[in-house]
Short mmCIF file of C-alpha atoms and ligand atoms in Angstrom, two decimals:
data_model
loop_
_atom_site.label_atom_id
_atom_site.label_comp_id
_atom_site.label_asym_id
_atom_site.label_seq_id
_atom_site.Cartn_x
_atom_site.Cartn_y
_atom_site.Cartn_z
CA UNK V 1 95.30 128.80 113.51
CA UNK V 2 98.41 130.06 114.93
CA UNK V 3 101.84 128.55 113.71
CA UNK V 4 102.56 126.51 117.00
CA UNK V 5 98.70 124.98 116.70
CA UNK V 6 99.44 123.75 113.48
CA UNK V 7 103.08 122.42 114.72
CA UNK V 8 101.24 120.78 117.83
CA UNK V 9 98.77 119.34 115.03
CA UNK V 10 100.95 117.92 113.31
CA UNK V 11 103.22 116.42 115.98
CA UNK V 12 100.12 114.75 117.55
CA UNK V 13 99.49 112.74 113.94
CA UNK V 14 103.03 111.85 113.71
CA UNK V 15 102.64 110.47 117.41
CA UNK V 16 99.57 108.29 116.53
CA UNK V 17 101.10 105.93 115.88
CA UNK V 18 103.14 105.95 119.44
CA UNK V 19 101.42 102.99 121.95
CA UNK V 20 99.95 104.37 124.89
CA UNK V 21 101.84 102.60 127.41
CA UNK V 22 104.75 103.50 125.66
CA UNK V 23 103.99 106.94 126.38
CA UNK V 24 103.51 106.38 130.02
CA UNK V 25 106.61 104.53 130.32
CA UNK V 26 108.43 107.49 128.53
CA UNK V 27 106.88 109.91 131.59
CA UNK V 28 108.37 107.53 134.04
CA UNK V 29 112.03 108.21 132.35
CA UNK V 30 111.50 111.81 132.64
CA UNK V 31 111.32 111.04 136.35
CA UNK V 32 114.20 108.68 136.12
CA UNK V 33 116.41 111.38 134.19
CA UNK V 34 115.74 114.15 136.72
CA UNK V 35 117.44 112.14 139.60
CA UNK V 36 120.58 111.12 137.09
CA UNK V 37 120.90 114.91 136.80
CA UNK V 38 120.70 115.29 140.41
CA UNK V 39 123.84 112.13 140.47
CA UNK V 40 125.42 113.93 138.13
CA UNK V 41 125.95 117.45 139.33
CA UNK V 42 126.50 116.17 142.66
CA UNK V 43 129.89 114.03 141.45
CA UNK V 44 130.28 117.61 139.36
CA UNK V 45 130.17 119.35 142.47
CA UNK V 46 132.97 116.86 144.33
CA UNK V 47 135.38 116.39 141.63
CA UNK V 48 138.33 118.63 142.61
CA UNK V 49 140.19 118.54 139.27
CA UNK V 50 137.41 120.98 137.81
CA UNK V 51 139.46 123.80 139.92
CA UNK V 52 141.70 124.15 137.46
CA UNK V 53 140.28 126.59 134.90
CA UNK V 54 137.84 128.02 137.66
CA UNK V 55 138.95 132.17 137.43
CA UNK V 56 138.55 131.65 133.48
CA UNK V 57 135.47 130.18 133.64
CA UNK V 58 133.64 132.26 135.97
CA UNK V 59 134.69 135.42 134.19
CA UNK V 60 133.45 134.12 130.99
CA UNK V 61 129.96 132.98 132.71
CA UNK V 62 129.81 136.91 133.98
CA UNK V 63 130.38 137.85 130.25
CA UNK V 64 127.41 135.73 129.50
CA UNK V 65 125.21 136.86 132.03
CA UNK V 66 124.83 140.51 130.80
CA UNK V 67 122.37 141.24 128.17
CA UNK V 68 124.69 142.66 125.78
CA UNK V 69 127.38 139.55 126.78
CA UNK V 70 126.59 137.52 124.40
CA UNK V 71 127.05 140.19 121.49
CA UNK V 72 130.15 142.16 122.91
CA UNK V 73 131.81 138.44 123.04
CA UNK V 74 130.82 137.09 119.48
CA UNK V 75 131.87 140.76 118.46
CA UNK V 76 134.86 140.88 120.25
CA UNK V 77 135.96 137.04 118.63
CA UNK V 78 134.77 137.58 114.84
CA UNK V 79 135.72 141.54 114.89
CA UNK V 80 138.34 142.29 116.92
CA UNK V 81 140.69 138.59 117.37
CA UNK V 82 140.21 137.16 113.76
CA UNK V 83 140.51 140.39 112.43
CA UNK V 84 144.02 140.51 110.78
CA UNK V 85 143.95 144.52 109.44
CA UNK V 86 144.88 146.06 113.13
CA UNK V 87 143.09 149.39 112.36
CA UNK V 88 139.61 147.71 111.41
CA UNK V 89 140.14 145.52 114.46
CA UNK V 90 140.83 148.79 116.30
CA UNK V 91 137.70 150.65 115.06
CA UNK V 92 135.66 147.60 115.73
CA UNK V 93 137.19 147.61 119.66
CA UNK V 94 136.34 151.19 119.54
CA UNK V 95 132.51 150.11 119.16
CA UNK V 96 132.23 147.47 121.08
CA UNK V 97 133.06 149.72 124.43
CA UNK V 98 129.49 150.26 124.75
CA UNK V 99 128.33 146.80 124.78
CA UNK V 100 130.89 146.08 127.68
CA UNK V 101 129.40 143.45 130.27
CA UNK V 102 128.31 145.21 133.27
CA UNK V 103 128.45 141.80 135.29
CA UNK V 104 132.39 142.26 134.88
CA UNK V 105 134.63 142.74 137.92
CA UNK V 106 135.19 147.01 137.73
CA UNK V 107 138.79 146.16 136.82
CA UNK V 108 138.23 144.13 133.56
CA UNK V 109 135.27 146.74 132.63
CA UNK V 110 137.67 149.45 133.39
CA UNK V 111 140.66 147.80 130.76
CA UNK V 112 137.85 147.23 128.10
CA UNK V 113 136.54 150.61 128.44
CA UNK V 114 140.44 152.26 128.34
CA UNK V 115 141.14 150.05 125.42
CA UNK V 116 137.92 150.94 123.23
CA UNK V 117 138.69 154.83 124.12
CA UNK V 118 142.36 154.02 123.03
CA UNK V 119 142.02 151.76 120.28
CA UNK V 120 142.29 154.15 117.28
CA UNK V 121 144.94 156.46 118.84
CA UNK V 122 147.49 153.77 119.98
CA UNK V 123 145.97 150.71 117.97
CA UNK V 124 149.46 148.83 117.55
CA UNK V 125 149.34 148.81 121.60
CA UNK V 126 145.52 148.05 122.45
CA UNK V 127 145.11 145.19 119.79
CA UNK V 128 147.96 142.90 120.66
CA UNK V 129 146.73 143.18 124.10
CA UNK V 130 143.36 142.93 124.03
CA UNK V 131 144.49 139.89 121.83
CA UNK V 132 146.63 138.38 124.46
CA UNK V 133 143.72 139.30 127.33
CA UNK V 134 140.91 137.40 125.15
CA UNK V 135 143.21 134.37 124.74
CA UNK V 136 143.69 134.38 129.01
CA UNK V 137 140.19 134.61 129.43
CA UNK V 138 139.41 131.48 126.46
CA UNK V 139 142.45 130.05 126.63
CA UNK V 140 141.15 126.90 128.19
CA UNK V 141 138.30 126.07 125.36
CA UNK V 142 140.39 127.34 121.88
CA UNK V 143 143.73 125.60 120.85
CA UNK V 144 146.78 126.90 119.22
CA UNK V 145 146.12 124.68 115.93
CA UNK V 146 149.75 124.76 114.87
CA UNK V 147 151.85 121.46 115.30
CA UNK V 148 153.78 122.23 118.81
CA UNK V 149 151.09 123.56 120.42
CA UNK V 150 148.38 121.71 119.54
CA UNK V 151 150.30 118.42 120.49
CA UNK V 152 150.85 119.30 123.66
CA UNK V 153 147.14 120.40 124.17
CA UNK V 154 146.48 116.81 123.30
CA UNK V 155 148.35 114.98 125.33
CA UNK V 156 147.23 116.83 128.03
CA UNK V 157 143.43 116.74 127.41
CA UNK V 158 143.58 113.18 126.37
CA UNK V 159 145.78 111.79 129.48
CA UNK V 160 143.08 110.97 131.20
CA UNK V 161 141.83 108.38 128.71
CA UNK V 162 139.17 111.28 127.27
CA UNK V 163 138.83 111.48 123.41
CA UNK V 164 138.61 114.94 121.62
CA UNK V 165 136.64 115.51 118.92
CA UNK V 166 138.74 118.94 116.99
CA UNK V 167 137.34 121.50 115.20
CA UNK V 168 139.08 123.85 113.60
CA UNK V 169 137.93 127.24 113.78
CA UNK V 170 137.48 129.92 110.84
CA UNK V 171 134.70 128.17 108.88
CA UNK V 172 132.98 130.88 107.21
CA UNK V 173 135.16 130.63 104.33
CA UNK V 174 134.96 133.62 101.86
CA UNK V 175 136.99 132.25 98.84
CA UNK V 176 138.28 129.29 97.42
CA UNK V 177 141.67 129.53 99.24
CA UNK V 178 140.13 129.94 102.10
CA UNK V 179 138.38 127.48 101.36
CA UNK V 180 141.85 125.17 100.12
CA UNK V 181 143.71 126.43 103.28
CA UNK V 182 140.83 125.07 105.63
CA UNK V 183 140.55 121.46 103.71
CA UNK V 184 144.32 121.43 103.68
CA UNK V 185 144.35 122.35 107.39
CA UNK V 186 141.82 119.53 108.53
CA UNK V 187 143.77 116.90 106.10
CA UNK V 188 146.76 118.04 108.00
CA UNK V 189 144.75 117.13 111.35
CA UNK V 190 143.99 113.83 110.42
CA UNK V 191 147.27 112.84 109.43
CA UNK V 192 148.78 113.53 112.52
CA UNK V 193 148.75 110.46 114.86
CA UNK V 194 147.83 112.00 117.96
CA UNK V 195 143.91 113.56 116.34
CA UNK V 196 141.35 110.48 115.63
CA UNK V 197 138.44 112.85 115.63
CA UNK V 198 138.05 116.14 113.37
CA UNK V 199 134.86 117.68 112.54
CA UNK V 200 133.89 119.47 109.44
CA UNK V 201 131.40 121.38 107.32
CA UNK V 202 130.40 121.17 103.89
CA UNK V 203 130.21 125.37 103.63
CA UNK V 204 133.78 125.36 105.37
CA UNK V 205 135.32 123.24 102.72
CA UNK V 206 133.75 124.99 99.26
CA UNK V 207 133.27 128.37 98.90
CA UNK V 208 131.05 128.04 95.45
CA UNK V 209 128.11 126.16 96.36
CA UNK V 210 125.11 127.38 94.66
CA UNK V 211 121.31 125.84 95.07
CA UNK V 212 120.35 126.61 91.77
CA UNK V 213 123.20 124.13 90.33
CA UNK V 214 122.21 121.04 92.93
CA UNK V 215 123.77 118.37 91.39
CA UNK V 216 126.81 120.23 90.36
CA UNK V 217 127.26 121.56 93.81
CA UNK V 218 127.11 118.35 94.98
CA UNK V 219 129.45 116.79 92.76
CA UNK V 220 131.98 119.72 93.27
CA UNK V 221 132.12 119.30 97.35
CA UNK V 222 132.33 115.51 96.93
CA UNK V 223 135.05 115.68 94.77
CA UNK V 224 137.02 118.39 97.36
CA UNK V 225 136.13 115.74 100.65
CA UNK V 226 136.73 112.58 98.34
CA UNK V 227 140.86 112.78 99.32
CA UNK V 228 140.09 113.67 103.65
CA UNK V 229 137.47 110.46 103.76
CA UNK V 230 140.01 108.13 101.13
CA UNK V 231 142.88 109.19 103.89
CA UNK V 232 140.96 108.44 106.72
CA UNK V 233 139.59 105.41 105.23
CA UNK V 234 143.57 103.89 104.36
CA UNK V 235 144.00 104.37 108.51
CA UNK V 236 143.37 101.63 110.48
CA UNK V 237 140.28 100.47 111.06
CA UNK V 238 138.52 102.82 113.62
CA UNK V 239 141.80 104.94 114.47
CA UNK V 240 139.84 108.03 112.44
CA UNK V 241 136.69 109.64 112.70
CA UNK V 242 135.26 112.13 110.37
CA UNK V 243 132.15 114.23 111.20
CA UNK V 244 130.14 116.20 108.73
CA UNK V 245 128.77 119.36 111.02
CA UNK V 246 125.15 121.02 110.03
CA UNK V 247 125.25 124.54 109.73
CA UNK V 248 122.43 126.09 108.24
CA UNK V 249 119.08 124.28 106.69
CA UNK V 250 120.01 125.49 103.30
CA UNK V 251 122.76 123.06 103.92
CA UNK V 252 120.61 120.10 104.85
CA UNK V 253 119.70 118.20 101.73
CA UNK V 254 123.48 118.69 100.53
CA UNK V 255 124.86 117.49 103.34
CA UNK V 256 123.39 114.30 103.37
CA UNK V 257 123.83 113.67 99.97
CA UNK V 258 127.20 114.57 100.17
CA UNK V 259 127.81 112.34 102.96
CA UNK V 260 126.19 109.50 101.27
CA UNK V 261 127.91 109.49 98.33
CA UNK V 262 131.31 110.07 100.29
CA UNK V 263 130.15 106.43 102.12
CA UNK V 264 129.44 104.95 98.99
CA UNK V 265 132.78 105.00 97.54
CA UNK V 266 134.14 101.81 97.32
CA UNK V 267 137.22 103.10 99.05
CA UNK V 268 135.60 103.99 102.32
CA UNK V 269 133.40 100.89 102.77
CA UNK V 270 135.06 100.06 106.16
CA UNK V 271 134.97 103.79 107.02
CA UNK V 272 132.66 104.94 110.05
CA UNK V 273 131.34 108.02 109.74
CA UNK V 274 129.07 110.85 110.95
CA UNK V 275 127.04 113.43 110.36
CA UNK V 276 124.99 116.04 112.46
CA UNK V 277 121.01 116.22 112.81
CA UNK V 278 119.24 119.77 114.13
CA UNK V 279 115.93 118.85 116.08
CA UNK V 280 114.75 122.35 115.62
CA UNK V 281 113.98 121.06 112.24
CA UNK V 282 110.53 119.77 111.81
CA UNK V 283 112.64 117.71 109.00
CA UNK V 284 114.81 115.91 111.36
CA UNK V 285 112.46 112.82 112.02
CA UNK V 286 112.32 111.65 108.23
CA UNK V 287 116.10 113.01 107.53
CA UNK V 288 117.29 110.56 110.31
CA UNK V 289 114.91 107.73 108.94
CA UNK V 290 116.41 108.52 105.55
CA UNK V 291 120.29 108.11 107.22
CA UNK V 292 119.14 105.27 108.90
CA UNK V 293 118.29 103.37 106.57
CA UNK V 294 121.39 104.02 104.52
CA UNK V 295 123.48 102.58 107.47
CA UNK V 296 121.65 99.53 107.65
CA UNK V 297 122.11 99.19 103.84
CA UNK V 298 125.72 99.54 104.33
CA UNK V 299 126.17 97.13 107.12
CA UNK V 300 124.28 94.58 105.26
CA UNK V 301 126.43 95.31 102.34
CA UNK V 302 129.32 93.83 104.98
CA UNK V 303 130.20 98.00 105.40
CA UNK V 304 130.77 100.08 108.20
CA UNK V 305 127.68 101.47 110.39
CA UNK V 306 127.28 105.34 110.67
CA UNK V 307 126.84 107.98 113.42
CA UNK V 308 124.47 110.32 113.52
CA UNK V 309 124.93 113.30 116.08
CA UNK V 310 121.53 114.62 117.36
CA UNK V 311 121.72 118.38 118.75
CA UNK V 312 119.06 120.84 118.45
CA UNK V 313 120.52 123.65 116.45
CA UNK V 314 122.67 126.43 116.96
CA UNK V 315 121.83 128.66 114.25
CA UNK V 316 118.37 129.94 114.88
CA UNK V 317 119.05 133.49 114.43
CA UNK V 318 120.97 133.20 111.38
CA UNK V 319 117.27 131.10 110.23
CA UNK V 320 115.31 133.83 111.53
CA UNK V 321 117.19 136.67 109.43
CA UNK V 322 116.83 134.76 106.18
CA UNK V 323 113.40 134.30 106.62
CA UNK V 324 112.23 137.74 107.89
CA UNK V 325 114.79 139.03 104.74
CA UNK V 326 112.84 136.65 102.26
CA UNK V 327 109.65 137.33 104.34
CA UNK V 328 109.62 132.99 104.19
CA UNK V 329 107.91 131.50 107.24
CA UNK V 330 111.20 130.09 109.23
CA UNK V 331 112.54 126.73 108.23
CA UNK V 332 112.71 126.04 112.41
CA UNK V 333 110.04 124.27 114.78
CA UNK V 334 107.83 127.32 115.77
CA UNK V 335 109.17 127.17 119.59
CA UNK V 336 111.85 126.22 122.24
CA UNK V 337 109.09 123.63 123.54
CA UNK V 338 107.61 122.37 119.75
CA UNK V 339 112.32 122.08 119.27
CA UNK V 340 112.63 120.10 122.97
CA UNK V 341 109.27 117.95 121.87
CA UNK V 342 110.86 117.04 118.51
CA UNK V 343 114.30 116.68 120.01
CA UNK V 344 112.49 113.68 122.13
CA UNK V 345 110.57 112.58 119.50
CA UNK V 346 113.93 111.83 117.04
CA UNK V 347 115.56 110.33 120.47
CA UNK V 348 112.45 108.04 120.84
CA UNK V 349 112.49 106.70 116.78
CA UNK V 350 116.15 106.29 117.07
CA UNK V 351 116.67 104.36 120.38
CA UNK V 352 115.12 101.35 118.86
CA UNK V 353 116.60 98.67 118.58
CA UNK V 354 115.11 97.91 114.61
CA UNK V 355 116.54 101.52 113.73
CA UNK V 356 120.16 101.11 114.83
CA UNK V 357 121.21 98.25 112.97
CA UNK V 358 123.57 100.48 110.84
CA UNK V 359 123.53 103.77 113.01
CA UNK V 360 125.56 104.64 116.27
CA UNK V 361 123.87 107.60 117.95
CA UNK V 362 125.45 110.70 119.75
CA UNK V 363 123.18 112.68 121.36
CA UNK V 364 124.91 116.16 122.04
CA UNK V 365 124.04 119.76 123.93
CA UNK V 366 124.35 121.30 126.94
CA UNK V 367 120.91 120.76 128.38
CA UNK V 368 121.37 117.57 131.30
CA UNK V 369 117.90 117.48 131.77
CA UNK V 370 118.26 116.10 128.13
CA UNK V 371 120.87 114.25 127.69
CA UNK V 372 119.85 112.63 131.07
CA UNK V 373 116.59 111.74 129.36
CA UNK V 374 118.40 109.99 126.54
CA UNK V 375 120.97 108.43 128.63
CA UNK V 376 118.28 107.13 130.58
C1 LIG O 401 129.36 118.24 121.14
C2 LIG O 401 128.41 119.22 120.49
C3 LIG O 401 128.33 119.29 119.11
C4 LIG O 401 127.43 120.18 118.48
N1 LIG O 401 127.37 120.22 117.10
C5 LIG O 401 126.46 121.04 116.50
C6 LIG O 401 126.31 121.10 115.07
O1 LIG O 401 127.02 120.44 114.31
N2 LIG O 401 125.36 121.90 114.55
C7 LIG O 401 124.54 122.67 115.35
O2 LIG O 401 123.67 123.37 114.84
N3 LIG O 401 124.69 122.67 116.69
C8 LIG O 401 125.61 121.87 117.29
N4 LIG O 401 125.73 121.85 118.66
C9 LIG O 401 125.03 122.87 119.43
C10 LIG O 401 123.70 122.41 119.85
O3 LIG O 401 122.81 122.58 118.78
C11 LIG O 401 123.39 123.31 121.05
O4 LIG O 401 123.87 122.65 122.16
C12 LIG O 401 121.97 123.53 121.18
O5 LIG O 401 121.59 124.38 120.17
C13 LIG O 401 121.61 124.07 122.53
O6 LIG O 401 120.62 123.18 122.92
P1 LIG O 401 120.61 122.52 124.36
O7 LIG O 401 119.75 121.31 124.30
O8 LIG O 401 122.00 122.34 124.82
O9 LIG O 401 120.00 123.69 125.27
P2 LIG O 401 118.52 124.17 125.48
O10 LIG O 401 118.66 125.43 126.25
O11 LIG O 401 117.64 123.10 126.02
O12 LIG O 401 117.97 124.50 124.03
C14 LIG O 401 118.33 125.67 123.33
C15 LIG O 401 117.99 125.38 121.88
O13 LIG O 401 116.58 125.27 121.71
C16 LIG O 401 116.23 125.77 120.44
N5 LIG O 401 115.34 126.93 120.59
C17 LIG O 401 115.45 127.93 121.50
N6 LIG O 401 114.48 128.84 121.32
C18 LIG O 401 113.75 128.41 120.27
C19 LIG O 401 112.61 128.95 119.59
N7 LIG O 401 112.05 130.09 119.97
N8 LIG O 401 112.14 128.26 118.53
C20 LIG O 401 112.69 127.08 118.14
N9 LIG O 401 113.76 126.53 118.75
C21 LIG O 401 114.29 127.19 119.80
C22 LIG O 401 117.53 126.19 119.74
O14 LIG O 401 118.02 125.10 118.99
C23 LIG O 401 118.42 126.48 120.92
O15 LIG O 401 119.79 126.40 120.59
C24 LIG O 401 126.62 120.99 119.29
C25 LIG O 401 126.71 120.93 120.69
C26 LIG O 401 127.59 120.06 121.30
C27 LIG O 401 127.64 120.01 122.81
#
């Protein structure tokens, strides 16, 4: 039996239990959600104050578009931009030339191309422009972090009455100040009065976790997020928002105990909270059932509820590489359709009402069809 048979096997015992009519009412919705996707791109369409960023974003979606895009731009961010020694940025420029996007206008593929040729002759004149020329072209999606900047970002984003959600970039922390500077960064974040929303993860915050000391590793990231959740907890009620991001499924059992011990301190009783679920993860269903149940606990303790964030994964090649390196079967559902099944399958256990006594649900991605399904 192949992998996806067994996955299909197993998803049709887990739906047993699912009434009939319930299912037919759920194939109905589907219905239902395609026409609030048609709504929704239509008002999309009309709304003239997407105009704005419209060069930027275009130029970025013809990026995207090539085959190589995708690589050339993650290579161009990690390698080249975050890359503070200028001649290893430079040598990296030099090999990304070959990836460069095809779908570019001939002008933009012409500077990339000069810049890779030139980038180990001239470096100290390529790098700060290629720099500068990234931060035109994402300028609209990344934020200067630093206090001036980032305010004014704020106001600006939020003056329409929309609420941000930060997240500060550089998580792939390498050593324990790294590791300080990003916790000390985020605390930073939440003190200021304009941010009521920071996201965070475990990895980013503690540089020494090792599997093979559980316990300790959980004790030793608790005790590095204990001050960021007692600070946001001292705020007033609701004014701040903590969310514990899922990175990889190593990460999984960690996080949740880490975020339900943070919850359990006496000091952050009146704290809401949330934390991030990956559908691809056949695991998903009984780790939300799991957090579930802890927020109803809490609430009925006279505690704050908790949010749970349900996306379907980002890192699925980062899975596949550890598990074709361990030669393990991969910790993720066995395909995009077994992921989008489960993703529905999580939505449909958490949007009743019985289940969200003590939970608040975000459902997040950039699939309408989906979120259309849920909002639905
Ligand atoms: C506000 C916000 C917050 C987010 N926070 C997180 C986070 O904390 N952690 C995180 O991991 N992601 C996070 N994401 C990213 C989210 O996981 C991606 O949006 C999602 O991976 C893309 O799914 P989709 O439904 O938007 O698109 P779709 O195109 O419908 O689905 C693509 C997804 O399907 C899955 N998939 C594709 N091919 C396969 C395959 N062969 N086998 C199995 N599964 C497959 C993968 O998860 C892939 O990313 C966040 C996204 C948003 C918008």
């Amino acid at each position: 039996m192949n992998t996806d048979n067994t996955q299909n096997a197993q998803n049709a015992q887990a739906d047993s239990t699912v009434d009939p009519t319930e299912i037919a009412g759920l194939a109905d919705l589907a219905d239902k959600a395609t026409a609030k996707v048609v709504t929704w791109l239509t008002a999309a369409r009309s709304d003239t104050t997407r105009g704005k960023n419209t060069g930027a974003a275009k130029r970025l979606a013809a990026v995207l578009s090539d085959p190589n895009g995708l690589d050339f731009t993650v290579g161009f961010v990690d390698r080249v931009i975050r890359t503070e020694d200028r001649d290893a940025a430079a040598k990296a420029l030099a090999d990304l030339g070959d990836l460069t996007p095809k779908t570019l206008s001939w002008l933009d593929q012409a500077q990339i191309r000069a810049g890779s040729a030139l980038a180990t002759t001239i470096p100290q004149i390529v790098i700060p422009t290629a720099k500068s020329r990234i931060r035109q072209m994402v300028g609209h999606m990344i934020v200067d972090a630093n206090d001036r900047p980032l305010g004014k970002a704020v106001a600006e984003l939020t003056a329409g009455g929309q609420r941000l959600n930060i997240n500060l970039l550089g998580e792939a922390v390498l050593g324990e100040e790294e590791a300080d500077h990003h916790l000390a960064e985020t605390r930073r974040l939440v003190s200021r009065p304009d941010v009521d929303y920071v996201s965070i993860k475990a990895s980013s915050v503690a540089s020494q976790i090792n599997l093979w000391g559980y316990e300790e590793s959980v004790d030793y990231v608790v005790e590095r997020l204990t001050p960021l959740y007692i600070e946001a907890a001292k705020a007033p009620k609701g004014s701040k928002f903590i969310n514990l991001d899922m990175e990889e499924y190593h990460d999984l059992r960690l996080t949740i105990d880490v975020f339900k011990r943070l919850l359990s301190l006496p000091e952050t009783k009146d704290l809401e909270a949330g934390i991030v679920l990956q559908a691809y993860l056949p695991d998903a269903l009984g780790a939300l059932q799991e957090l579930s149940a802890f927020g109803a606990e809490r609430v009925a303790d006279g505690g704050a509820g908790i949010k749970v964030r349900l996306v379907k994964g980002a890192n699925l090649a980062m899975e596949t590489v550890h598990a074709e390196m361990q030669g393990w079967p991969n910790v993720t559902c066995a395909s995009k359709q077994a992921t989008d099944a489960n993703y529905k399958r999580v939505l449909h256990w958490a949007l009743h009402r019985e289940n969200l006594s003590g939970l608040r649900l975000g459902v997040a991605g950039h699939n309408l069809f989906d979120i259309a399904f849920a909002h639905t």
